[in-house]
Short mmCIF file of C-alpha atoms in Angstrom, two decimals:
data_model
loop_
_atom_site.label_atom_id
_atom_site.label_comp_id
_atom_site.label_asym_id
_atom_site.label_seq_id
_atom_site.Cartn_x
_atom_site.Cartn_y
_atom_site.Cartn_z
CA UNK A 7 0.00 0.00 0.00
CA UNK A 8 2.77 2.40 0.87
CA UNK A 9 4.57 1.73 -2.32
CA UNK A 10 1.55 2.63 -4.44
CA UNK A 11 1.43 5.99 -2.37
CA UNK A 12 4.91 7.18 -2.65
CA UNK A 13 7.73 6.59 -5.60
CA UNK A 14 9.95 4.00 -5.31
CA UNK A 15 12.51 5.83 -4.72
CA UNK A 16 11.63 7.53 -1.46
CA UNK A 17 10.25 4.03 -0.14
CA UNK A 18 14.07 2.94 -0.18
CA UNK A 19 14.76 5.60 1.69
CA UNK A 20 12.42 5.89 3.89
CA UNK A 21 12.17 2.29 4.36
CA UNK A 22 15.91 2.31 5.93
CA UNK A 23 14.45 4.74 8.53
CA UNK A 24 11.19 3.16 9.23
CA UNK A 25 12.81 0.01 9.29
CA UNK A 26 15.15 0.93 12.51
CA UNK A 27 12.27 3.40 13.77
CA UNK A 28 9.78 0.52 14.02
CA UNK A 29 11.94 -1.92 15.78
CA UNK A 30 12.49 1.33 18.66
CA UNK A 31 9.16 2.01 18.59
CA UNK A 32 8.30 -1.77 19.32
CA UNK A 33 10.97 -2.43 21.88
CA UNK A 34 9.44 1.31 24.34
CA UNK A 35 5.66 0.31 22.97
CA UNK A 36 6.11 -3.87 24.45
CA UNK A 37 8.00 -2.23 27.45
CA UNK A 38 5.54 0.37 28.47
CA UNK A 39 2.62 -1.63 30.68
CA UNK A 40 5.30 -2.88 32.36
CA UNK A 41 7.03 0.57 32.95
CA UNK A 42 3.34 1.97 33.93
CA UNK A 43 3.27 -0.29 36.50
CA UNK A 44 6.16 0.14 37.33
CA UNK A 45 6.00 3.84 38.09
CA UNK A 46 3.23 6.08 39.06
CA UNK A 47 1.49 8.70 37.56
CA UNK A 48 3.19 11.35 39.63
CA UNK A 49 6.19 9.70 38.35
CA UNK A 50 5.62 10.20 34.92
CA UNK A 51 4.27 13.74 35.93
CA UNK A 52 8.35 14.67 36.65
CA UNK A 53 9.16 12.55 33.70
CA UNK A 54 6.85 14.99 31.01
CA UNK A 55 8.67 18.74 33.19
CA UNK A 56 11.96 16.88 32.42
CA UNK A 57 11.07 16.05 28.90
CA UNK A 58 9.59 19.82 28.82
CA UNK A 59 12.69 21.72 29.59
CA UNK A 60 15.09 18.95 28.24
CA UNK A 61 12.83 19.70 24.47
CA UNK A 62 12.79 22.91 25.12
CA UNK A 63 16.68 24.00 25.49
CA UNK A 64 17.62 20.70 23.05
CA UNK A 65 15.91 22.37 19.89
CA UNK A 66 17.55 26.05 20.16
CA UNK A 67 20.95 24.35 21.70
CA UNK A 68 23.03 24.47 18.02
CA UNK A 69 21.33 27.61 16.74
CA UNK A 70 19.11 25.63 14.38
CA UNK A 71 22.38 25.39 12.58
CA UNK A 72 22.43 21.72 12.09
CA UNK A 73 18.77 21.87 10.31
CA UNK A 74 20.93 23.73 7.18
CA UNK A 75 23.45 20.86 7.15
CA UNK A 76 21.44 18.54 4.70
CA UNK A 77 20.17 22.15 3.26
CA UNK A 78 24.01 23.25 2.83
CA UNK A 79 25.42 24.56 -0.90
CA UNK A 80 28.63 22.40 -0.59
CA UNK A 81 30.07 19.81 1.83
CA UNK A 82 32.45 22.74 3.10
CA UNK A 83 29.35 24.45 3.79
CA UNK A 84 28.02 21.08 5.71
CA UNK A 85 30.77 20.22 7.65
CA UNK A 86 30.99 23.98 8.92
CA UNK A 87 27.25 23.84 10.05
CA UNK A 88 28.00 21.11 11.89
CA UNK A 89 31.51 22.31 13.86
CA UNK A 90 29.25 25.50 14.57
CA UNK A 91 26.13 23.27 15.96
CA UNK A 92 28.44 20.78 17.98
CA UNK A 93 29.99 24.22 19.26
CA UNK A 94 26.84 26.24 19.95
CA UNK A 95 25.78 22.76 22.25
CA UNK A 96 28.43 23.22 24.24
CA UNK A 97 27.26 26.60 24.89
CA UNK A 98 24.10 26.32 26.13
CA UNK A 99 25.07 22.74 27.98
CA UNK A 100 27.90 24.89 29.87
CA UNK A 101 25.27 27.40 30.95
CA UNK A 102 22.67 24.92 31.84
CA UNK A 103 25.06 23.29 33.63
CA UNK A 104 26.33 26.18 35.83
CA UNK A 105 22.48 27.15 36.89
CA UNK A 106 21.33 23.29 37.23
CA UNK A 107 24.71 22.93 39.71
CA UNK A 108 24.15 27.03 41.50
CA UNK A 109 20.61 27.35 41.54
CA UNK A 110 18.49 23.76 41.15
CA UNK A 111 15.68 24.49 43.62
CA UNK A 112 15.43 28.08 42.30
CA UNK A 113 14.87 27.21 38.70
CA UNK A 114 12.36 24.09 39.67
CA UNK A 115 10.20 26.51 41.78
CA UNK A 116 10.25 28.92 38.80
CA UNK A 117 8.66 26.31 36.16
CA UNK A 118 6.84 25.29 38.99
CA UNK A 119 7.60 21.27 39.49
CA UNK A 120 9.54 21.88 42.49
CA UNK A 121 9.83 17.65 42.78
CA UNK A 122 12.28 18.16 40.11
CA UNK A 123 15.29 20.10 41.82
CA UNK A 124 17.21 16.98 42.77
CA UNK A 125 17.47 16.09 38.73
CA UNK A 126 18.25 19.52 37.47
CA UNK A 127 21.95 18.11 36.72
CA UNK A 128 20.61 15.57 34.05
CA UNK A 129 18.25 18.51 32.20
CA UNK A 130 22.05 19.28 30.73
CA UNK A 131 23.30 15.68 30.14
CA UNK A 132 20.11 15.26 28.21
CA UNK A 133 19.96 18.60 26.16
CA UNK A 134 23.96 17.35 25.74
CA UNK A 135 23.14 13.98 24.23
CA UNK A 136 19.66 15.03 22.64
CA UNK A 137 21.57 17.87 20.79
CA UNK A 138 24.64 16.31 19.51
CA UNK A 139 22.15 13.33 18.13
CA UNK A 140 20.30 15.48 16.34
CA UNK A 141 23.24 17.45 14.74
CA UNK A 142 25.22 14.28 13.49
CA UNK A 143 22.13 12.59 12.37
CA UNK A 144 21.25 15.89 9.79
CA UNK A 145 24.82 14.81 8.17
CA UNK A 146 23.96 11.54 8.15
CA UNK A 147 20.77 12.39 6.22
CA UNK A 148 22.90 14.57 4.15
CA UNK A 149 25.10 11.67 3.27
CA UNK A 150 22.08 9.47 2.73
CA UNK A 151 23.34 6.88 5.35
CA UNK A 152 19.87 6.21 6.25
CA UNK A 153 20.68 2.80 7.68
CA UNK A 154 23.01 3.71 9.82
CA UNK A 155 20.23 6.27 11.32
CA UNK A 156 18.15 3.38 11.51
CA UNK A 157 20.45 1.06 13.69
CA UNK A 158 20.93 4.04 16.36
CA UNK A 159 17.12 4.51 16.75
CA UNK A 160 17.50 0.38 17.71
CA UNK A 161 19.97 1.25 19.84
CA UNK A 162 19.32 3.90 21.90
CA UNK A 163 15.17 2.33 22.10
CA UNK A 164 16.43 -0.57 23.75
CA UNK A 165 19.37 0.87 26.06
CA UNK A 166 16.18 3.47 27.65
CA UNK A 167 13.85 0.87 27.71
CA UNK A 168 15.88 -1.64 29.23
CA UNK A 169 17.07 1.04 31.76
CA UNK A 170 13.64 2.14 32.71
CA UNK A 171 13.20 -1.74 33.55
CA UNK A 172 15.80 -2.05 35.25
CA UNK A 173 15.71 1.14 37.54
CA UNK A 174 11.98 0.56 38.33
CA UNK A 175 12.75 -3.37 39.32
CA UNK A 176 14.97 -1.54 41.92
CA UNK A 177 13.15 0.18 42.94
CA UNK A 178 15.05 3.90 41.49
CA UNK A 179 11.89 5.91 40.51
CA UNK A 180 11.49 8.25 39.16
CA UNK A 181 15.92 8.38 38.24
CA UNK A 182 15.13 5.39 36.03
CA UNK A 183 11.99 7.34 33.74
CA UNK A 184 14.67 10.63 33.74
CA UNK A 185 17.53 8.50 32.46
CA UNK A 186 15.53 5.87 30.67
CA UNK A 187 13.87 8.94 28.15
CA UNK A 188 17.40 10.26 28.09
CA UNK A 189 18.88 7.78 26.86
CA UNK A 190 16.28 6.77 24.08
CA UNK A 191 16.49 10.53 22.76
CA UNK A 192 20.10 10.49 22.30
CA UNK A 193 22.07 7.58 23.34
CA UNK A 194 22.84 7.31 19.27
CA UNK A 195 25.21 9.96 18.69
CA UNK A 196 27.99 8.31 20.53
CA UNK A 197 27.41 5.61 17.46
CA UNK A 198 27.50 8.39 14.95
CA UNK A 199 29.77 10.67 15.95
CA UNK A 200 32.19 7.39 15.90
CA UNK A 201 31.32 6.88 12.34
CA UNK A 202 31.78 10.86 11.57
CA UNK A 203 35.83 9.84 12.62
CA UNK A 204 36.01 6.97 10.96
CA UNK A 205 34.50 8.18 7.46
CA UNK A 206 34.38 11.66 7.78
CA UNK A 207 37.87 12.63 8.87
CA UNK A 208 39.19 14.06 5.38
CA UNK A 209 35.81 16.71 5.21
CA UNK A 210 36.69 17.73 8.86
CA UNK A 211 40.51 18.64 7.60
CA UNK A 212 38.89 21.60 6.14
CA UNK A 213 37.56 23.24 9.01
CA UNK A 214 39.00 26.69 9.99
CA UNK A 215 38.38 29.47 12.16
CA UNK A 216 37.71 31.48 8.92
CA UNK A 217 35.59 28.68 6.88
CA UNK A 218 33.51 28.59 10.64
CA UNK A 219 33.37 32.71 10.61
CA UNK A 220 32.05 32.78 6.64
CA UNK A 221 29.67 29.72 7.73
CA UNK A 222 27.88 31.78 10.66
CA UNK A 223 27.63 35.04 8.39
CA UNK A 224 26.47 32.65 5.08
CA UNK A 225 23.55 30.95 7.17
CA UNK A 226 22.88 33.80 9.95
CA UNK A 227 19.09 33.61 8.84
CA UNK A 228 18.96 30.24 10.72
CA UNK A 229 20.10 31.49 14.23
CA UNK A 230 18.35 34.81 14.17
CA UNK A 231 14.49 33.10 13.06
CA UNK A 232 15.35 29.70 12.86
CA UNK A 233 15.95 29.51 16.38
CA UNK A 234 13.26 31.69 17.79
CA UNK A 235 10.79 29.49 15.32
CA UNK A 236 12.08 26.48 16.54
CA UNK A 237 11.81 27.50 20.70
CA UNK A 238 8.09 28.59 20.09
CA UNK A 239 7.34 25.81 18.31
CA UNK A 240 8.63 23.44 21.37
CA UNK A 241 7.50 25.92 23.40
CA UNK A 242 4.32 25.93 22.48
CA UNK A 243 3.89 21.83 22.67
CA UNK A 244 5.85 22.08 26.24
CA UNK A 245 5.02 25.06 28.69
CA UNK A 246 1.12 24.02 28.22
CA UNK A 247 2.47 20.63 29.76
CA UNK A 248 4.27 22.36 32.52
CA UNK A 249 1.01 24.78 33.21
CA UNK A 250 -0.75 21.62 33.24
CA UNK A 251 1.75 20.19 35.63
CA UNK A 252 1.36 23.04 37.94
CA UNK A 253 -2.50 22.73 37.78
CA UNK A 254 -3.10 18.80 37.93
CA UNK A 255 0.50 16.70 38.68
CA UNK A 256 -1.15 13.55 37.80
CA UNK A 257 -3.28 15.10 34.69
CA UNK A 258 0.15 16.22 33.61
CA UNK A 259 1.65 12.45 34.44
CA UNK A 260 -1.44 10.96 31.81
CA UNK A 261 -1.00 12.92 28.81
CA UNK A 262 2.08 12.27 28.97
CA UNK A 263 1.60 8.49 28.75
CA UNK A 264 -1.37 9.60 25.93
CA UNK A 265 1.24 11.47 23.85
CA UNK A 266 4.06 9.09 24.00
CA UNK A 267 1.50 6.18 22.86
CA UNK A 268 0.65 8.20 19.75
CA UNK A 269 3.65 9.30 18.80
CA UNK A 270 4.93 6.34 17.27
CA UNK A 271 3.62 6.98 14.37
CA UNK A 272 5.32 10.26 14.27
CA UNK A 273 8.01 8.79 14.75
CA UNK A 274 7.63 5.43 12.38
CA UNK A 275 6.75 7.94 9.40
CA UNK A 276 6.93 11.21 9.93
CA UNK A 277 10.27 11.60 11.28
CA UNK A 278 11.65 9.34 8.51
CA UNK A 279 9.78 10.82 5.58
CA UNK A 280 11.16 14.86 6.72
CA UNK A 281 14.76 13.45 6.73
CA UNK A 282 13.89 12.02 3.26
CA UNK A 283 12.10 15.43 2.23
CA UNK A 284 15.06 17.14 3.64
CA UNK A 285 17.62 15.49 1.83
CA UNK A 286 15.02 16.24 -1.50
CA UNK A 287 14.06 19.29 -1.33
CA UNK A 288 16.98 21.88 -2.45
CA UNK A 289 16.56 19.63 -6.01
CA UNK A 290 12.66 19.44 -6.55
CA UNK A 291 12.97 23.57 -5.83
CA UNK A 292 15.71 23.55 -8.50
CA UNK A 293 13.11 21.41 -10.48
CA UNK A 294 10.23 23.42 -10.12
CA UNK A 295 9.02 20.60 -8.85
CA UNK A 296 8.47 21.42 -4.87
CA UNK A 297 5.06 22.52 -4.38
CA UNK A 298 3.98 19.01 -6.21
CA UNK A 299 6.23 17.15 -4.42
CA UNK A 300 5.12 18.53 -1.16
CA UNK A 301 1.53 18.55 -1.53
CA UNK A 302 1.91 14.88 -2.61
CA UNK A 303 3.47 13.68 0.54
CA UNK A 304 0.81 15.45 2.55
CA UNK A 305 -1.37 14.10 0.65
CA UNK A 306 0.13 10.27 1.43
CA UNK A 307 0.70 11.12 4.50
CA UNK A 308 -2.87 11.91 5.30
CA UNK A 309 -3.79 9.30 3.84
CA UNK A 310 -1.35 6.64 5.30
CA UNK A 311 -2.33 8.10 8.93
CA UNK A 312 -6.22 8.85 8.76
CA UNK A 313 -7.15 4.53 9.46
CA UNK A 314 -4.59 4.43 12.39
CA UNK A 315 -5.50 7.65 14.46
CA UNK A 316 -9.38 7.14 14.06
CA UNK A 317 -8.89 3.30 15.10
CA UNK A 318 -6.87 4.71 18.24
CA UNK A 319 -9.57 7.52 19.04
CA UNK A 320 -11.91 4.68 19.26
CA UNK A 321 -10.14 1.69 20.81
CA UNK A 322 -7.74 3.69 23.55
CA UNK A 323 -10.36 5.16 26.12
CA UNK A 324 -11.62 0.93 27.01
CA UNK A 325 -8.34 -0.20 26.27
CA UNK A 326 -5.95 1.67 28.28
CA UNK A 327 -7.43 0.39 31.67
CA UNK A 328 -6.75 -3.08 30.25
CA UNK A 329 -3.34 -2.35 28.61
CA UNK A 330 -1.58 -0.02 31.28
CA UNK A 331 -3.61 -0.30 34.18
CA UNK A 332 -6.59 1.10 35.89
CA UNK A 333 -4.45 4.25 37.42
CA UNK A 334 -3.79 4.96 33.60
CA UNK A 335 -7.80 5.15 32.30
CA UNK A 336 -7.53 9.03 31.61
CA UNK A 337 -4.83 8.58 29.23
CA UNK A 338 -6.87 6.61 27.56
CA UNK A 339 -9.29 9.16 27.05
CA UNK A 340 -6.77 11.76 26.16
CA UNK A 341 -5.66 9.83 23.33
CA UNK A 342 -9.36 10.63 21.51
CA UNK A 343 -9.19 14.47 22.33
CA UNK A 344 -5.38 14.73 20.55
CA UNK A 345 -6.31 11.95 17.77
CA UNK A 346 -6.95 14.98 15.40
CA UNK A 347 -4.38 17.06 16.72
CA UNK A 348 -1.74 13.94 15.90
CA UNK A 349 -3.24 13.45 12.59
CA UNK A 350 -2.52 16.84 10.84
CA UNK A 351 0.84 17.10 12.66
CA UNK A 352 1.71 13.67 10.85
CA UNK A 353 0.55 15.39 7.29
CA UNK A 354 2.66 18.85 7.68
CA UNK A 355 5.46 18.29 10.04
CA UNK A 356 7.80 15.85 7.85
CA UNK A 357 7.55 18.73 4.97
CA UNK A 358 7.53 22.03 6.94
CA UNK A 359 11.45 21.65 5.87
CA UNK A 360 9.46 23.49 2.82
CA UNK A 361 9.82 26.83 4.90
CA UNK A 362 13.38 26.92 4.92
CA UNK A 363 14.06 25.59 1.75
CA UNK A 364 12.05 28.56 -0.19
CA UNK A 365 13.80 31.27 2.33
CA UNK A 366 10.45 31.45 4.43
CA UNK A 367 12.37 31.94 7.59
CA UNK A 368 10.38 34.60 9.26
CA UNK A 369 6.86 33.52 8.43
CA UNK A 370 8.08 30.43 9.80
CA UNK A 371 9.09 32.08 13.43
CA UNK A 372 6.08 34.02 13.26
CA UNK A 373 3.76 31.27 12.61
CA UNK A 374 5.76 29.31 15.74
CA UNK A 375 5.17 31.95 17.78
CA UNK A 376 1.43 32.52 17.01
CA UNK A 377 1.18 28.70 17.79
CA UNK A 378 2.78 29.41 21.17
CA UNK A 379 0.23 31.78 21.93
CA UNK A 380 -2.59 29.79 20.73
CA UNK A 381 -1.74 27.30 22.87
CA UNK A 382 -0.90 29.11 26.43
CA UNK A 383 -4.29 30.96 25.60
CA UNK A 384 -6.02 27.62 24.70
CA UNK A 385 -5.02 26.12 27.85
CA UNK A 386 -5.58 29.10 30.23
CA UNK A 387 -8.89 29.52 29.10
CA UNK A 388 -10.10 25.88 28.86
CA UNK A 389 -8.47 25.52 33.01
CA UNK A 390 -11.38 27.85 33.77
CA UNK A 391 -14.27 26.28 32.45
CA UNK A 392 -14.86 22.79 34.30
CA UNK A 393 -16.64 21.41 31.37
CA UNK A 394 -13.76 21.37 29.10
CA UNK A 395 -10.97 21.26 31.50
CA UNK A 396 -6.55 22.50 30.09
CA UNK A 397 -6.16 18.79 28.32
CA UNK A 398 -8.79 19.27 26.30
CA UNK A 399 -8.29 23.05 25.24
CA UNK A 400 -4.35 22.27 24.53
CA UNK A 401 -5.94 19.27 22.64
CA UNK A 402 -8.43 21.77 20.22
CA UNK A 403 -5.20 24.31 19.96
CA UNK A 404 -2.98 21.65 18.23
CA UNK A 405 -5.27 20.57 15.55
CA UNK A 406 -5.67 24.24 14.56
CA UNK A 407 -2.58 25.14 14.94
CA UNK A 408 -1.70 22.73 12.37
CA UNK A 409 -4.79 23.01 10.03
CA UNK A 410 -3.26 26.10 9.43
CA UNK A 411 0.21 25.49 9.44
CA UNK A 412 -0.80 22.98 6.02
CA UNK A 413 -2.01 26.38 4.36
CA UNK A 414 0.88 28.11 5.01
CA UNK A 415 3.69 25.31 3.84
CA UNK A 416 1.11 24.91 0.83
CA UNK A 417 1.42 28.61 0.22
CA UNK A 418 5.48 28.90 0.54
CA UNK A 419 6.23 26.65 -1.79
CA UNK A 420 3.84 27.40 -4.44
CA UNK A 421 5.48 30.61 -4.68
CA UNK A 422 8.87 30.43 -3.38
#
């Protein structure tokens, strides 16, 4: 079915990613009712604030540098973009690092999980390992070594699952969620930055202090409304999750669970087919060929999703109790209310690459930060009406937010 929706060309490719994506996905998915049971709600409640400020300073940690790599004129262009990401990580990491060590009761009470102090150290190991990951594996997609993608995602699935396992058999909660999530995020650049050395070695020779200075002047645009896009956009998925947090600990703890279970097939396909569109795109604009390539993945990707996410509206609210256990019967629920939500962020995300590619770096920030405020405002409001509740207004927010967010990509690239 997926090969009479896409070329065959893209289904090699994006079967290499898929391939390793699905076997991660399986290995967290099998391990999860044991991991629910394993931990509690308000568990999982510190687990989504650490994945909330770990997202948060992760995506803006290399200036959005490392999105151009794949993007990048030349391979001296590339290998710049990536020096300049691995070096703006460091950065940020240093600075988180410094408050997390100074100030880690201050800076919990401020995002208000105060339960979170003790871990404030391992907020900067993650954004460390989530950061570099995501750096080396936009050269990897720029040197089509899709596979070797694939085999990390494996990896670093099985070392967080195995850890949560372990840690919660001992009894470690909630250290074991913190590290487990870490590790699954980003336990795969070690494995890729070891293949940069061993295969990349002659395109690093070329770095200089110069080549770095020309880099950061060339592809400026990407740090000055790349990065602000990129913080609102996380921003506006993660500080509803902390308000929520704030509001209802163990509400916070369930859609948590709710989001994780449906994002695997954000991460199955939609991940895999925006490296693929990534790597793509600079040609089919060269082509005059982008606006029908994009609208024909969204298209397939509409398609390929719309069965799945109606099947898990339905099924999740009286399976969830049965699954993960009665404590975990709200995230069942949940799952329904962010079905549509999930849906159009499978059909836009993987090609909102389109935005960058046709120089549509400010709308792009601007349409990030309207989706921050549609969000905040979406969840304020729906906290103080009892009927509807903040899960269910940050629910509504995200499938308009990216209703509109097809119409804009749509719009960029039919007139770049």
């Amino acid at each position: 079915m997926f090969q009479r929706l896409t070329s065959s060309s893209i289904v090699r490719d994006v079967a290499k990613l898929v391939s390793g994506t699905v076997g991660g996905r399986l290995v967290l998915l099998l391990a999860m009712p044991v991991v629910t049971r394993l931990y509690s709600p308000e568990d999982f409640e510190l687990l989504a604030v650490y994945a909330a400020l770990v997202g948060t300073v992760a995506v803006a940690a290399c200036l959005r540098f490392e999105i151009a790599i794949p993007l990048a004129e030349n391979d001296d262009d590339a290998v710049h973009l990536l020096v300049l990401s691995l070096l703006s990580m460091a950065g940020v990491v240093a600075l988180i690092l410094l408050l997390a060590l100074t100030l880690p009761q201050h800076v919990a009470d401020l995002v208000g999980s105060p339960g979170i102090g003790p871990y404030m150290w391992l907020v900067a190991v993650g954004v460390a390992m989530t950061a570099s990951y995501s750096a080396l594996q936009f050269w990897a997609t720029r040197n089509r070594r899709f596979g070797a993608i694939a085999r990390t995602r494996v990896g670093q699935a099985t070392t967080g699952a195995a850890t949560m396992l372990g840690f919660g058999w001992l009894g470690l909660a909630p250290m074991g969620l913190l590290l487990g999530n870490m590790l699954s995020l980003g336990a795969g650049g070690l494995s890729l930055a070891a293949q940069v050395m061993r295969w990349d070695r002659a395109a690093l020779r070329v770095v200089t202090r110069r080549g770095l200075a020309a880099t950061l002047g060339k592809y400026r645009r990407y740090a000055i409304f790349s990065t602000p896009e990129a913080l609102a956009n996380v921003a506006g998925i993660q500080i509803p999750i902390l308000m929520i947090a704030a509001m209802a600990e163990a509400e916070a703890g369930q859609l948590f669970l709710a989001m994780q279970i449906m994002a695997a097939p954000m991460t199955l396909l939609g991940a895999s087919v925006g490296q693929v569109y990534a790597s793509r795109a600079q040609e089919e604009l060269r082509n005059g060929t982008l606006y029908r390539f994009t609208l024909s993945m969204m298209r397939r990707l509409f398609l390929i999703g719309v069965v799945p996410m109606a099947a898990a509206a339905l099924l999740a609210p009286p399976l969830f109790p049965v699954v993960f256990g009665a404590d975990w019967a709200r995230a069942g629920v949940i799952v329904a209310w962010i079905a549509p939500w999930m849906l159009l962020q499978l059909t836009v995300s993987p090609v909102s690459m389109g935005l960058h590619v046709t120089g549509h770096q400010r709308t792009a920030m601007v349409l990030q930060v309207f989706g921050l405020a549609l969000r905040v405002g979406s969840v304020a409001a729906a906290a103080m009406i009892p009927a509807i509740g903040p899960v269910e207004g940050y629910a509504a927010s995200g499938a308009l937010f990216y209703g509109l967010y097809a119409m804009i990509v749509l719009g960029a690239v039919r007139k770049p």
